[in-house]
Amino acid sequence: MELLGTRIDYFGEIERLKGELNAVILAHYYQEPEIQDLADFVGDSLGLARQAQGTEAEVIVFCGVHFMAETAKILNPEKTVVLPDLDAGCSLADSCPPAEFGRFIEERPGHAVVSYVNTSAEVKALSDVICTSSNAEEVIGSIPKETPIIFGPDRHLGRYLVEKTGREMVLWPGTCMVHVLFSERKIRQLKVRYPDAEVLAHPECEERVLRVADHVGSTSSLLKRAVEGSARRFIVATEPGILHQMKKAAPEKEFMRAPGKGPEGACEACSECPHMRRNTLEKLYWCMEDLSPEITLDEDLRVRALKPIERMLELG
Ligand code: 13P
Ligand code: SF4
């Protein structure tokens, strides 16, 4: 980009600002490749929350979506947390308005409330414990067997966890706008063409997609399987940003985006999360230059949201 006739060297400038600000750049696997390459740490929701908890940097530059940056702020009230685009939201978090979720809980007294990290601080504050797709089974296992559970907001992840843990749970009916779009029929067709390909799927996908998957897990679990597994070819049913790390770590293997439900030849970008992709290299530079947009939180809300996050992190 040109600014007053000068070309900005984003990579160089971001490196400079990182030193000047004593900043750390945390990026989710769904960010565009150039942002991942600039980050100090690239990871899944749980890994990023742990990095945020442990960092000594004064400024956290969070390249992800709002709930992730907000979690970093909840853990670090004294630090400045910036997000390149404040409108980088999440359809799952949006599908769970706090007032309605509060009523849902009130109508079910005696239930433990386990909320996925893809929620607002207000919903976290209503919860007993938070989980991510990496640790959800362990978190559910920590709830006494006789205690009934409310799980929200992702109903596909919830259904998958009911099956995995054998625990009955009342599910909030939220979904992820990206993961519900993968087509089981087209994945099967691709499997016919490439019978040696392994299907990797995130548990936010619909049940019928998970049924054709060879491996189901969080983004870090899918990456691990892609790198360490013996298959040479993979069909990946999650946001395609993760393919960058897969290709870097296993350049000799082949990775294909799982096809979506759209018409034949529909645009490849349909499986990209429109929220995650709001962050760009240019916005990353400007948020560091301006230290804005910044994540801010009411202190009382922060303290209430912190408790269930800490409970999750204490589980190991
Ligand atoms: P992970 O916790 O697996 O990184 O997933 C985050 C997410 O937003 C999935 O859509
Ligand atoms: Fe939210 Fe889905 Fe985007 Fe993940 S992929 S951030 S769950 S909208």
Coordinates of C-alpha atoms and ligand atoms in Angstrom, one line a residue:
M1 CA 0.0 0.0 0.0
E2 CA 1.1 3.6 -0.7
L3 CA 1.0 6.2 2.1
L4 CA 1.9 9.8 1.1
G5 CA 3.9 8.4 -1.8
T6 CA 5.9 5.9 0.4
R7 CA 5.4 2.2 0.4
I8 CA 4.9 0.6 3.8
D9 CA 7.1 -2.5 4.4
Y10 CA 4.5 -4.2 6.6
F11 CA 6.7 -7.1 7.6
G12 CA 9.6 -4.8 8.6
E13 CA 7.3 -2.3 10.4
I14 CA 5.4 -4.9 12.3
E15 CA 8.8 -6.4 13.5
R16 CA 9.9 -2.9 14.5
L17 CA 6.7 -2.1 16.4
K18 CA 6.8 -5.5 18.2
G19 CA 10.2 -4.5 19.7
E20 CA 9.2 -1.0 20.5
L21 CA 5.9 -2.0 22.2
N22 CA 7.2 -5.1 23.9
A23 CA 4.4 -6.9 22.1
V24 CA 3.6 -10.5 21.3
I25 CA 1.6 -11.5 18.3
L26 CA -0.7 -14.4 18.8
A27 CA -2.5 -15.9 15.8
H28 CA -5.1 -18.5 15.3
Y29 CA -4.7 -21.2 12.6
Y30 CA -7.5 -19.7 10.6
Q31 CA -5.6 -16.4 9.9
E32 CA -4.2 -15.8 6.5
P33 CA -0.7 -17.3 5.9
E34 CA 1.2 -14.0 6.0
I35 CA -0.2 -13.2 9.4
Q36 CA 0.6 -16.7 10.7
D37 CA 4.2 -16.3 9.5
L38 CA 4.6 -13.0 11.4
A39 CA 3.1 -14.3 14.6
D40 CA 5.2 -15.3 17.7
F41 CA 2.7 -18.2 18.4
V42 CA 0.2 -19.8 16.1
G43 CA -2.3 -22.1 17.8
D44 CA -5.8 -23.3 18.6
S45 CA -8.1 -21.5 21.1
L46 CA -6.7 -23.4 24.1
G47 CA -3.1 -22.9 23.1
L48 CA -3.7 -19.2 22.5
A49 CA -5.4 -18.7 25.9
R50 CA -2.4 -20.4 27.5
Q51 CA 0.0 -18.2 25.7
A52 CA -2.0 -15.2 26.7
Q53 CA -2.0 -16.4 30.3
G54 CA 1.8 -16.9 30.4
T55 CA 3.1 -13.9 28.3
E56 CA 5.4 -11.3 29.8
A57 CA 4.8 -8.9 26.9
E58 CA 3.1 -5.6 27.7
V59 CA 0.9 -5.6 24.6
I60 CA -0.9 -8.6 23.2
V61 CA -1.8 -8.3 19.5
F62 CA -4.5 -10.9 18.9
C63 CA -4.9 -12.1 15.4
G64 CA -8.1 -14.1 15.8
V65 CA -11.7 -13.2 16.6
H66 CA -13.2 -11.1 19.3
F67 CA -13.9 -13.8 21.9
M68 CA -10.3 -14.9 21.7
A69 CA -8.9 -11.5 22.2
E70 CA -11.5 -10.9 25.0
T71 CA -10.3 -14.1 26.7
A72 CA -6.7 -12.8 26.6
K73 CA -7.9 -9.5 28.2
I74 CA -9.9 -11.3 30.9
L75 CA -6.6 -13.1 31.8
N76 CA -4.5 -9.9 31.5
P77 CA -6.4 -6.9 32.8
E78 CA -3.2 -4.9 33.1
K79 CA -2.0 -5.5 29.6
T80 CA -3.1 -3.7 26.4
V81 CA -4.9 -6.2 24.1
V82 CA -5.5 -5.1 20.5
L83 CA -7.4 -6.9 17.7
P84 CA -6.8 -5.8 14.0
D85 CA -10.5 -5.6 13.3
L86 CA -13.0 -5.2 16.2
D87 CA -15.8 -6.6 14.0
A88 CA -14.1 -9.9 13.7
G89 CA -16.9 -11.8 15.6
C90 CA -18.1 -15.4 15.6
S91 CA -21.4 -16.8 14.5
L92 CA -21.4 -19.2 17.5
A93 CA -20.8 -16.5 20.0
D94 CA -23.6 -14.4 18.3
S95 CA -26.0 -17.4 18.4
C96 CA -26.0 -17.2 22.2
P97 CA -27.3 -13.9 23.6
P98 CA -26.5 -13.6 27.3
A99 CA -30.1 -12.7 28.4
E100 CA -31.6 -15.7 26.6
F101 CA -28.9 -18.0 27.8
G102 CA -29.5 -16.8 31.3
R103 CA -33.2 -17.7 31.1
F104 CA -32.2 -21.1 29.6
I105 CA -30.1 -21.7 32.7
E106 CA -32.7 -20.4 35.1
E107 CA -35.3 -22.8 33.7
R108 CA -32.9 -25.7 34.4
P109 CA -31.9 -25.4 38.1
G110 CA -29.2 -27.8 39.4
H111 CA -27.4 -28.0 36.1
A112 CA -23.7 -27.4 35.7
V113 CA -23.1 -24.9 32.8
V114 CA -20.2 -25.9 30.5
S115 CA -19.7 -23.2 27.8
Y116 CA -17.5 -23.4 24.7
V117 CA -14.8 -20.7 24.6
N118 CA -16.6 -19.3 21.5
T119 CA -18.8 -17.1 23.7
S120 CA -19.0 -13.5 24.9
A121 CA -17.6 -12.5 28.3
E122 CA -21.3 -12.2 29.5
V123 CA -22.0 -15.8 28.6
K124 CA -18.8 -16.9 30.2
A125 CA -19.8 -15.1 33.4
L126 CA -23.0 -17.2 33.5
S127 CA -21.0 -20.4 33.2
D128 CA -19.4 -22.8 35.7
V129 CA -16.5 -23.8 33.4
I130 CA -15.3 -23.1 29.9
C131 CA -13.9 -25.6 27.4
T132 CA -12.4 -25.7 24.0
S133 CA -12.6 -28.4 21.4
S134 CA -9.2 -29.6 22.7
N135 CA -10.2 -30.2 26.3
A136 CA -14.0 -30.5 26.2
E137 CA -14.0 -34.3 27.2
E138 CA -11.7 -33.6 30.1
V139 CA -13.8 -30.6 31.3
I140 CA -17.0 -32.6 31.1
G141 CA -15.3 -35.5 33.0
S142 CA -14.5 -33.1 35.8
I143 CA -18.3 -32.5 36.5
P144 CA -19.7 -35.1 39.1
K145 CA -21.6 -37.9 37.3
E146 CA -24.8 -37.1 39.1
T147 CA -24.9 -33.4 38.0
P148 CA -26.8 -32.7 34.9
I149 CA -25.1 -30.5 32.3
I150 CA -26.1 -27.6 30.1
F151 CA -23.7 -27.3 27.1
G152 CA -23.6 -24.3 24.8
P153 CA -23.5 -22.8 22.3
D154 CA -22.5 -25.3 19.6
R155 CA -25.1 -28.1 19.2
H156 CA -22.9 -30.2 16.8
L157 CA -19.9 -30.2 19.2
G158 CA -22.4 -30.8 22.0
R159 CA -23.9 -33.8 20.3
Y160 CA -20.5 -35.2 19.5
L161 CA -19.5 -34.8 23.2
V162 CA -22.6 -36.6 24.4
E163 CA -21.6 -39.5 22.2
K164 CA -18.0 -39.4 23.3
T165 CA -18.5 -39.0 27.0
G166 CA -21.8 -40.9 27.4
R167 CA -23.1 -37.9 29.4
E168 CA -26.6 -36.6 28.8
M169 CA -26.4 -32.8 28.2
V170 CA -29.0 -30.1 27.4
L171 CA -27.7 -28.4 24.3
W172 CA -28.0 -24.8 23.3
P173 CA -28.9 -24.8 19.5
G174 CA -26.1 -22.7 18.1
T175 CA -24.0 -23.5 15.1
C176 CA -20.9 -22.3 13.3
M177 CA -21.7 -20.7 9.9
V178 CA -18.5 -22.2 8.4
H179 CA -18.5 -25.7 9.6
V180 CA -22.2 -26.5 8.8
L181 CA -21.5 -25.8 5.2
F182 CA -19.3 -28.9 4.4
S183 CA -21.0 -31.4 2.2
E184 CA -21.0 -35.0 3.3
R185 CA -22.1 -36.1 -0.2
K186 CA -19.3 -34.3 -1.9
I187 CA -16.7 -35.5 0.6
R188 CA -17.8 -39.1 -0.1
Q189 CA -17.5 -38.4 -3.8
L190 CA -13.9 -37.1 -3.3
K191 CA -13.2 -40.2 -1.2
V192 CA -14.2 -42.3 -4.2
R193 CA -11.7 -40.4 -6.4
Y194 CA -9.0 -40.5 -3.8
P195 CA -9.6 -43.7 -1.7
D196 CA -6.3 -43.2 0.1
A197 CA -7.2 -39.8 1.4
E198 CA -8.0 -39.4 5.1
V199 CA -10.8 -37.1 6.1
L200 CA -10.0 -34.7 9.0
A201 CA -13.0 -32.9 10.5
H202 CA -13.5 -30.3 13.3
P203 CA -16.3 -31.3 15.7
E204 CA -18.3 -28.2 14.8
C205 CA -19.2 -30.0 11.6
E206 CA -22.6 -31.7 11.2
E207 CA -23.0 -35.3 12.4
R208 CA -23.1 -36.7 8.9
V209 CA -19.8 -35.1 8.1
L210 CA -18.2 -36.4 11.3
R211 CA -19.5 -39.9 10.3
V212 CA -17.3 -39.9 7.2
A213 CA -14.3 -38.5 9.0
D214 CA -11.3 -40.7 9.9
H215 CA -10.2 -38.2 12.5
V216 CA -12.2 -35.6 14.5
G217 CA -10.6 -33.0 16.7
S218 CA -9.6 -29.4 17.4
T219 CA -7.5 -27.5 14.9
S220 CA -4.3 -28.5 16.7
S221 CA -5.4 -32.1 16.8
L222 CA -6.1 -32.1 13.1
L223 CA -2.7 -30.6 12.4
K224 CA -1.0 -33.2 14.6
R225 CA -2.8 -36.0 12.7
A226 CA -1.9 -34.5 9.3
V227 CA 1.8 -34.3 10.3
E228 CA 2.2 -37.5 12.3
G229 CA -0.3 -39.8 10.6
S230 CA 0.8 -42.2 7.9
A231 CA -1.7 -41.1 5.2
R232 CA -0.2 -39.0 2.4
R233 CA -3.4 -37.2 1.3
F234 CA -6.0 -35.5 3.4
I235 CA -9.5 -33.9 2.9
V236 CA -9.7 -31.2 5.5
A237 CA -13.2 -30.2 6.9
T238 CA -12.4 -27.0 8.8
E239 CA -11.4 -23.5 7.9
P240 CA -8.7 -23.7 5.3
G241 CA -6.3 -21.3 7.0
I242 CA -5.0 -24.5 8.8
L243 CA -3.7 -25.8 5.5
H244 CA -0.8 -23.4 5.7
Q245 CA 0.7 -25.0 8.8
M246 CA -0.1 -28.5 7.4
K247 CA 1.8 -27.8 4.2
K248 CA 4.6 -26.2 6.1
A249 CA 5.0 -29.1 8.5
A250 CA 4.4 -31.9 5.9
P251 CA 5.3 -30.5 2.4
E252 CA 5.5 -33.9 0.9
K253 CA 1.8 -34.6 1.6
E254 CA -1.3 -33.4 -0.2
F255 CA -4.1 -31.4 1.5
M256 CA -7.4 -30.7 0.0
R257 CA -10.2 -28.4 1.2
A258 CA -13.4 -30.4 2.0
P259 CA -16.0 -29.3 -0.5
G260 CA -19.0 -27.2 0.6
K261 CA -22.7 -27.6 0.0
G262 CA -22.8 -24.9 -2.7
P263 CA -23.3 -25.6 -6.4
E264 CA -20.6 -27.4 -8.4
G265 CA -17.6 -25.1 -8.9
A266 CA -18.8 -22.7 -6.1
C267 CA -16.1 -20.4 -4.8
E268 CA -13.3 -22.0 -2.8
A269 CA -13.4 -19.2 -0.3
C270 CA -16.8 -20.3 0.9
S271 CA -15.2 -22.3 3.7
E272 CA -13.2 -19.3 4.9
C273 CA -14.4 -17.8 8.1
P274 CA -15.6 -14.3 7.2
H275 CA -14.8 -13.1 10.7
M276 CA -11.3 -14.5 10.9
R277 CA -10.6 -13.1 7.5
R278 CA -11.4 -9.6 8.5
N279 CA -7.9 -9.3 9.9
T280 CA -5.4 -8.4 7.2
L281 CA -1.7 -7.6 7.3
E282 CA -2.5 -3.9 6.8
K283 CA -5.0 -3.8 9.7
L284 CA -2.5 -5.7 11.8
Y285 CA 0.1 -3.0 11.2
W286 CA -2.3 -0.2 11.9
C287 CA -3.6 -1.7 15.2
M288 CA 0.0 -1.9 16.4
E289 CA 0.8 1.6 15.2
D290 CA -2.3 3.1 16.8
L291 CA -2.7 0.6 19.7
S292 CA -6.3 0.5 18.6
P293 CA -8.9 -1.1 18.4
E294 CA -8.3 -2.1 21.9
I295 CA -10.3 -4.7 23.9
T296 CA -11.8 -3.1 27.1
L297 CA -14.0 -4.8 29.7
D298 CA -16.0 -3.8 32.7
E299 CA -14.0 -5.0 35.7
D300 CA -16.9 -6.7 37.5
L301 CA -17.8 -8.6 34.3
R302 CA -14.1 -9.5 33.8
V303 CA -13.8 -11.0 37.3
R304 CA -17.0 -13.0 36.8
A305 CA -15.9 -14.3 33.4
L306 CA -12.4 -15.1 34.7
K307 CA -13.6 -17.7 37.2
P308 CA -14.8 -20.4 34.7
I309 CA -11.8 -19.7 32.4
E310 CA -9.4 -20.3 35.3
R311 CA -11.3 -23.5 36.2
M312 CA -10.7 -24.7 32.7
L313 CA -7.0 -23.8 32.7
E314 CA -6.4 -25.4 36.1
L315 CA -7.6 -28.7 34.7
G316 CA -4.2 -28.9 33.0
Ligands
13P1 P1 -10.1 -24.5 17.9 O1 -10.3 -24.4 19.3 O2 -10.1 -26.0 17.5 O3 -8.9 -23.8 17.4 O4 -11.4 -23.9 17.1 C1 -11.7 -22.6 17.2 C2 -12.8 -22.3 16.3 O5 -13.3 -21.2 16.2 C3 -13.3 -23.3 15.4 O6 -14.2 -22.8 14.5
SF4_2 FE1 -16.7 -18.7 14.9 FE2 -17.0 -20.6 13.1 FE3 -15.4 -18.5 12.6 FE4 -14.7 -20.4 14.3 S1 -15.0 -20.7 12.1 S2 -14.5 -18.2 14.6 S3 -16.7 -20.9 15.3 S4 -17.7 -18.4 12.9

